[in-house]
Short mmCIF file of C-alpha atoms in Angstrom, two decimals:
data_model
loop_
_atom_site.label_atom_id
_atom_site.label_comp_id
_atom_site.label_asym_id
_atom_site.label_seq_id
_atom_site.Cartn_x
_atom_site.Cartn_y
_atom_site.Cartn_z
CA UNK P 1 -147.03 -0.23 -26.38
CA UNK P 2 -145.02 -0.55 -29.58
CA UNK P 3 -144.73 -3.73 -31.62
CA UNK P 4 -141.28 -5.30 -31.82
CA UNK P 5 -139.92 -5.32 -35.32
CA UNK P 6 -138.20 -8.49 -36.47
CA UNK P 7 -136.28 -9.28 -39.64
CA UNK P 8 -137.68 -12.27 -41.55
CA UNK P 9 -135.17 -15.10 -41.83
CA UNK P 10 -133.70 -15.47 -45.32
CA UNK P 11 -133.62 -19.24 -44.83
CA UNK P 12 -137.28 -19.53 -43.84
CA UNK P 13 -138.29 -17.21 -46.69
CA UNK P 14 -136.35 -19.34 -49.19
CA UNK P 15 -137.93 -22.54 -47.89
CA UNK P 16 -141.39 -20.98 -48.15
CA UNK P 17 -140.72 -19.78 -51.70
CA UNK P 18 -139.50 -23.25 -52.72
CA UNK P 19 -142.53 -24.98 -51.20
CA UNK P 20 -144.98 -22.50 -52.70
CA UNK P 21 -143.27 -22.84 -56.08
CA UNK P 22 -143.62 -26.62 -55.92
CA UNK P 23 -147.31 -26.35 -55.08
CA UNK P 24 -147.86 -23.96 -57.99
CA UNK P 25 -145.99 -26.33 -60.32
CA UNK P 26 -148.28 -29.19 -59.25
CA UNK P 27 -151.31 -26.96 -59.80
CA UNK P 28 -150.06 -26.22 -63.33
CA UNK P 29 -149.65 -29.92 -64.05
CA UNK P 30 -153.15 -30.64 -62.76
CA UNK P 31 -154.51 -27.75 -64.81
CA UNK P 32 -153.06 -29.18 -68.02
CA UNK P 33 -153.78 -32.79 -67.07
CA UNK P 34 -157.49 -31.97 -67.06
CA UNK P 35 -157.16 -30.14 -70.38
CA UNK P 36 -158.24 -26.77 -69.03
CA UNK P 37 -157.50 -23.76 -71.21
CA UNK P 38 -154.77 -21.38 -70.07
CA UNK P 39 -156.93 -18.46 -71.19
CA UNK P 40 -160.47 -18.64 -69.71
CA UNK P 41 -163.37 -17.75 -71.98
CA UNK P 42 -164.66 -15.12 -69.50
CA UNK P 43 -164.38 -11.55 -70.77
CA UNK P 44 -161.66 -9.90 -68.61
CA UNK P 45 -158.89 -12.55 -68.94
CA UNK P 46 -159.66 -13.14 -72.61
CA UNK P 47 -159.62 -9.40 -73.31
CA UNK P 48 -156.31 -8.97 -71.47
CA UNK P 49 -154.79 -11.86 -73.43
CA UNK P 50 -155.92 -10.32 -76.74
CA UNK P 51 -154.28 -7.00 -75.83
CA UNK P 52 -151.02 -8.72 -74.82
CA UNK P 53 -150.87 -10.64 -78.11
CA UNK P 54 -151.67 -7.49 -80.09
CA UNK P 55 -148.93 -5.48 -78.39
CA UNK P 56 -146.31 -8.14 -79.11
CA UNK P 57 -147.41 -9.06 -82.63
CA UNK P 58 -148.67 -5.72 -83.97
CA UNK P 59 -147.47 -3.04 -81.55
CA UNK P 60 -151.06 -1.98 -80.82
CA UNK P 61 -153.18 -1.86 -77.66
CA UNK P 62 -156.31 -2.04 -79.82
CA UNK P 63 -156.62 -5.68 -80.99
CA UNK P 64 -158.42 -6.56 -84.21
CA UNK P 65 -160.75 -8.74 -82.12
CA UNK P 66 -162.23 -5.60 -80.54
CA UNK P 67 -163.38 -4.33 -83.94
CA UNK P 68 -164.85 -7.73 -84.76
CA UNK P 69 -166.76 -7.79 -81.47
CA UNK P 70 -167.88 -4.19 -82.06
CA UNK P 71 -169.42 -5.20 -85.40
CA UNK P 72 -170.99 -8.31 -83.87
CA UNK P 73 -172.58 -6.37 -80.98
CA UNK P 74 -173.90 -3.77 -83.39
CA UNK P 75 -175.43 -6.46 -85.62
CA UNK P 76 -177.08 -8.18 -82.64
CA UNK P 77 -178.58 -4.91 -81.44
CA UNK P 78 -180.10 -4.28 -84.90
CA UNK P 79 -181.30 -7.82 -85.62
CA UNK P 80 -182.89 -8.28 -82.19
CA UNK P 81 -183.86 -4.62 -81.71
CA UNK P 82 -182.45 -4.75 -78.20
CA UNK P 83 -179.70 -3.38 -75.99
CA UNK P 84 -176.37 -5.18 -76.01
CA UNK P 85 -174.21 -4.60 -72.93
CA UNK P 86 -170.54 -5.52 -73.23
CA UNK P 87 -167.66 -5.62 -70.74
CA UNK P 88 -164.68 -5.78 -73.11
CA UNK P 89 -163.66 -2.45 -74.61
CA UNK P 90 -164.07 1.30 -74.26
CA UNK P 91 -163.86 4.07 -76.84
CA UNK P 92 -160.81 6.30 -76.84
CA UNK P 93 -160.85 10.05 -77.34
CA UNK P 94 -160.29 9.63 -81.10
CA UNK P 95 -162.65 6.69 -81.58
CA UNK P 96 -160.16 3.88 -80.99
CA UNK P 97 -161.28 0.76 -79.14
CA UNK P 98 -159.14 0.32 -76.01
CA UNK P 99 -159.38 -2.36 -73.29
CA UNK P 100 -161.80 -1.67 -70.49
CA UNK P 101 -159.78 -3.71 -68.02
CA UNK P 102 -156.24 -3.11 -66.82
CA UNK P 103 -153.92 -2.08 -69.65
CA UNK P 104 -150.93 -2.27 -67.31
CA UNK P 105 -151.69 -5.93 -66.58
CA UNK P 106 -151.72 -6.74 -70.31
CA UNK P 107 -148.45 -4.86 -70.87
CA UNK P 108 -146.77 -6.63 -67.94
CA UNK P 109 -147.55 -10.00 -69.53
CA UNK P 110 -145.96 -9.16 -72.89
CA UNK P 111 -142.44 -10.53 -72.08
CA UNK P 112 -143.93 -13.80 -70.83
CA UNK P 113 -146.08 -14.18 -73.93
CA UNK P 114 -143.09 -13.36 -76.13
CA UNK P 115 -141.04 -16.19 -74.58
CA UNK P 116 -143.64 -18.84 -73.70
CA UNK P 117 -146.66 -18.08 -75.88
CA UNK P 118 -150.05 -18.57 -74.22
CA UNK P 119 -148.40 -20.60 -71.45
CA UNK P 120 -146.75 -17.34 -70.41
CA UNK P 121 -150.11 -16.08 -69.13
CA UNK P 122 -150.27 -18.90 -66.60
CA UNK P 123 -146.59 -18.58 -65.66
CA UNK P 124 -147.08 -14.87 -65.00
CA UNK P 125 -150.14 -15.59 -62.86
CA UNK P 126 -148.24 -18.16 -60.82
CA UNK P 127 -145.34 -15.77 -60.25
CA UNK P 128 -147.78 -13.14 -59.00
CA UNK P 129 -149.22 -15.64 -56.53
CA UNK P 130 -145.72 -16.61 -55.39
CA UNK P 131 -144.76 -12.95 -54.91
CA UNK P 132 -147.85 -12.36 -52.77
CA UNK P 133 -147.13 -15.41 -50.60
CA UNK P 134 -143.48 -14.49 -50.00
CA UNK P 135 -144.11 -10.79 -49.35
CA UNK P 136 -147.04 -11.50 -47.05
CA UNK P 137 -144.88 -13.92 -45.08
CA UNK P 138 -142.15 -11.30 -44.76
CA UNK P 139 -144.61 -8.69 -43.51
CA UNK P 140 -146.13 -11.13 -41.02
CA UNK P 141 -142.69 -12.22 -39.80
CA UNK P 142 -141.61 -8.62 -39.36
CA UNK P 143 -144.46 -7.44 -37.16
CA UNK P 144 -146.20 -10.49 -35.66
CA UNK P 145 -145.34 -12.40 -32.49
CA UNK P 146 -143.88 -15.84 -33.19
CA UNK P 147 -146.89 -17.70 -31.78
CA UNK P 148 -149.27 -15.81 -34.06
CA UNK P 149 -147.12 -15.80 -37.18
CA UNK P 150 -148.38 -19.09 -38.64
CA UNK P 151 -152.01 -18.32 -37.86
CA UNK P 152 -151.75 -14.85 -39.39
CA UNK P 153 -150.00 -16.20 -42.47
CA UNK P 154 -152.66 -18.88 -43.00
CA UNK P 155 -155.31 -16.17 -42.96
CA UNK P 156 -154.09 -15.27 -46.46
CA UNK P 157 -155.50 -18.59 -47.71
CA UNK P 158 -158.52 -19.08 -45.45
CA UNK P 159 -159.52 -15.42 -45.02
CA UNK P 160 -159.36 -14.33 -48.66
CA UNK P 161 -160.38 -15.64 -52.08
CA UNK P 162 -156.84 -15.79 -53.44
CA UNK P 163 -156.64 -19.59 -53.32
CA UNK P 164 -159.47 -19.81 -55.87
CA UNK P 165 -157.26 -18.09 -58.44
CA UNK P 166 -154.51 -20.71 -58.34
CA UNK P 167 -153.60 -21.77 -61.86
CA UNK P 168 -155.13 -18.74 -63.56
CA UNK P 169 -154.25 -15.13 -64.30
CA UNK P 170 -156.32 -12.24 -63.06
CA UNK P 171 -155.80 -8.47 -62.98
CA UNK P 172 -157.11 -8.28 -59.41
CA UNK P 173 -154.34 -10.68 -58.34
CA UNK P 174 -151.94 -8.38 -60.20
CA UNK P 175 -153.24 -5.43 -58.17
CA UNK P 176 -152.95 -7.45 -54.95
CA UNK P 177 -149.34 -8.32 -55.81
CA UNK P 178 -148.50 -4.65 -56.36
CA UNK P 179 -150.03 -3.72 -53.00
CA UNK P 180 -148.58 -6.55 -50.90
CA UNK P 181 -145.12 -6.49 -52.50
CA UNK P 182 -145.07 -2.70 -52.36
CA UNK P 183 -145.92 -2.76 -48.67
CA UNK P 184 -143.08 -5.22 -48.08
CA UNK P 185 -140.54 -3.24 -50.14
CA UNK P 186 -141.58 0.07 -48.53
CA UNK P 187 -139.98 -1.10 -45.27
CA UNK P 188 -136.53 -0.40 -46.77
CA UNK P 189 -137.35 1.62 -49.88
CA UNK P 190 -140.40 3.79 -49.09
CA UNK P 191 -140.43 5.64 -52.43
CA UNK P 192 -140.36 2.45 -54.51
CA UNK P 193 -142.82 0.67 -52.22
CA UNK P 194 -145.33 3.51 -52.28
CA UNK P 195 -144.94 3.77 -56.07
CA UNK P 196 -145.79 0.07 -56.51
CA UNK P 197 -148.79 0.27 -54.17
CA UNK P 198 -150.09 3.37 -55.94
CA UNK P 199 -149.52 1.70 -59.30
CA UNK P 200 -152.34 -0.69 -58.34
CA UNK P 201 -154.83 2.00 -59.43
CA UNK P 202 -153.80 1.21 -63.01
CA UNK P 203 -155.06 -2.32 -62.38
CA UNK P 204 -158.30 -1.17 -60.77
CA UNK P 205 -158.98 2.54 -60.30
CA UNK P 206 -161.07 2.07 -57.15
CA UNK P 207 -157.88 0.93 -55.35
CA UNK P 208 -157.28 4.65 -54.84
CA UNK P 209 -159.54 4.32 -51.76
CA UNK P 210 -156.97 2.00 -50.14
CA UNK P 211 -153.96 4.23 -50.68
CA UNK P 212 -154.31 6.63 -47.71
CA UNK P 213 -154.36 3.90 -45.00
CA UNK P 214 -151.56 2.01 -46.79
CA UNK P 215 -149.33 5.09 -46.93
CA UNK P 216 -150.12 5.85 -43.30
CA UNK P 217 -149.07 2.31 -42.38
CA UNK P 218 -145.76 2.79 -44.20
CA UNK P 219 -145.10 6.06 -42.37
CA UNK P 220 -146.00 4.66 -38.96
CA UNK P 221 -143.85 1.54 -39.39
CA UNK P 222 -140.81 3.27 -40.87
CA UNK P 223 -137.82 3.62 -38.61
CA UNK P 224 -137.48 7.13 -39.98
CA UNK P 225 -140.54 9.11 -40.82
CA UNK P 226 -139.92 9.41 -44.57
CA UNK P 227 -142.86 11.52 -45.62
CA UNK P 228 -141.36 12.96 -48.80
CA UNK P 229 -140.24 9.62 -50.38
CA UNK P 230 -143.69 8.15 -49.72
CA UNK P 231 -145.38 11.24 -51.13
CA UNK P 232 -143.22 11.38 -54.26
CA UNK P 233 -143.58 7.64 -54.88
CA UNK P 234 -147.36 7.89 -54.70
CA UNK P 235 -147.55 11.02 -56.82
CA UNK P 236 -145.37 9.37 -59.48
CA UNK P 237 -147.84 6.52 -59.96
CA UNK P 238 -150.89 8.77 -59.73
CA UNK P 239 -149.32 11.13 -62.27
CA UNK P 240 -148.79 8.21 -64.65
CA UNK P 241 -152.41 7.17 -64.13
CA UNK P 242 -153.67 10.68 -64.98
CA UNK P 243 -151.36 11.02 -67.99
CA UNK P 244 -152.51 7.72 -69.52
CA UNK P 245 -156.16 8.65 -68.95
CA UNK P 246 -155.61 12.00 -70.65
CA UNK P 247 -153.75 10.39 -73.54
CA UNK P 248 -156.29 7.62 -74.15
CA UNK P 249 -159.62 9.02 -72.97
CA UNK P 250 -159.25 12.79 -73.00
CA UNK P 251 -159.05 13.67 -69.29
CA UNK P 252 -156.91 12.84 -66.24
CA UNK P 253 -159.86 11.32 -64.37
CA UNK P 254 -161.71 9.93 -67.38
CA UNK P 255 -160.99 6.22 -67.36
CA UNK P 256 -161.95 3.25 -69.49
CA UNK P 257 -164.79 2.66 -67.03
CA UNK P 258 -166.37 5.96 -68.08
CA UNK P 259 -166.38 5.26 -71.84
CA UNK P 260 -167.83 1.76 -72.17
CA UNK P 261 -169.87 1.38 -75.33
CA UNK P 262 -173.53 0.36 -75.15
CA UNK P 263 -175.36 -0.83 -78.28
CA UNK P 264 -179.10 -0.17 -78.58
CA UNK P 265 -180.97 -0.98 -81.82
CA UNK P 266 -178.11 0.20 -84.01
CA UNK P 267 -177.29 3.25 -81.87
CA UNK P 268 -174.18 3.65 -79.71
CA UNK P 269 -174.02 5.38 -76.35
CA UNK P 270 -171.65 5.50 -73.40
CA UNK P 271 -172.24 3.64 -70.17
CA UNK P 272 -170.15 4.56 -67.12
CA UNK P 273 -169.34 1.96 -64.48
CA UNK P 274 -168.82 3.37 -61.00
CA UNK P 275 -165.15 2.98 -60.01
CA UNK P 276 -164.83 4.83 -56.71
CA UNK P 277 -164.61 8.46 -57.86
CA UNK P 278 -168.35 8.95 -57.47
CA UNK P 279 -168.93 10.18 -53.91
CA UNK P 280 -172.59 9.18 -54.04
CA UNK P 281 -171.67 5.60 -54.90
CA UNK P 282 -169.11 5.55 -52.09
CA UNK P 283 -171.54 6.78 -49.42
CA UNK P 284 -174.82 5.12 -50.45
CA UNK P 285 -173.99 1.84 -48.66
CA UNK P 286 -173.26 3.48 -45.30
#
């Protein structure tokens, strides 16, 4: 038995987008009313914000703050004769300090920072949330029976952690937006949709494990079995991923997660965080 495909109503989609936008605007007001910082002090968002500022102001993906933190971590390790573990930067193939977390996310925020300053980080995060809501609604409307549409749509808020990221910016939300919006777009433009979904590996490399079932879903739901557009779209993003890794870290599958610096009593070593390419890590929980 095949599911009946329906086209989401442009009117209902517009109403949803307007309502979601209003909610996000209220969240922003509440965020600022309570005096909360647009850029959290936790390492990943702060690091991404530093990279975005550095790209716009200095044309560099290696912010001066990374060198300052490098010197601070080294000093701590010497003074306390201990090991200092950090989650901010990785060492490039030529000794540069590059961001550990998603470079693509930081680059995508540059236009918003250029126009709005630090407020642009929050605006970008809200637009990502809005894109996820609208695309998820379109996917649900396309393939779900009318009686189940609302319940399935609400599962986005009550079945995931996305609601906890309202009012903030996060590279995992960026990856989710690429996947959900890509899956929506792939219905009409399979090459572009598969490219966007595959691009999510530049936000978090372990997303590569989700690509095969996502591409299979696109192929099964396409009116025409467009294998080549899906393949080329995916390979385009994966090729970009490998090229950037080679350029920055010396190998197509050597990522920032493999070259994290560890400071121990004045000595520096590399610490690799498992990201999904390690088969042992993938199978040990089964």
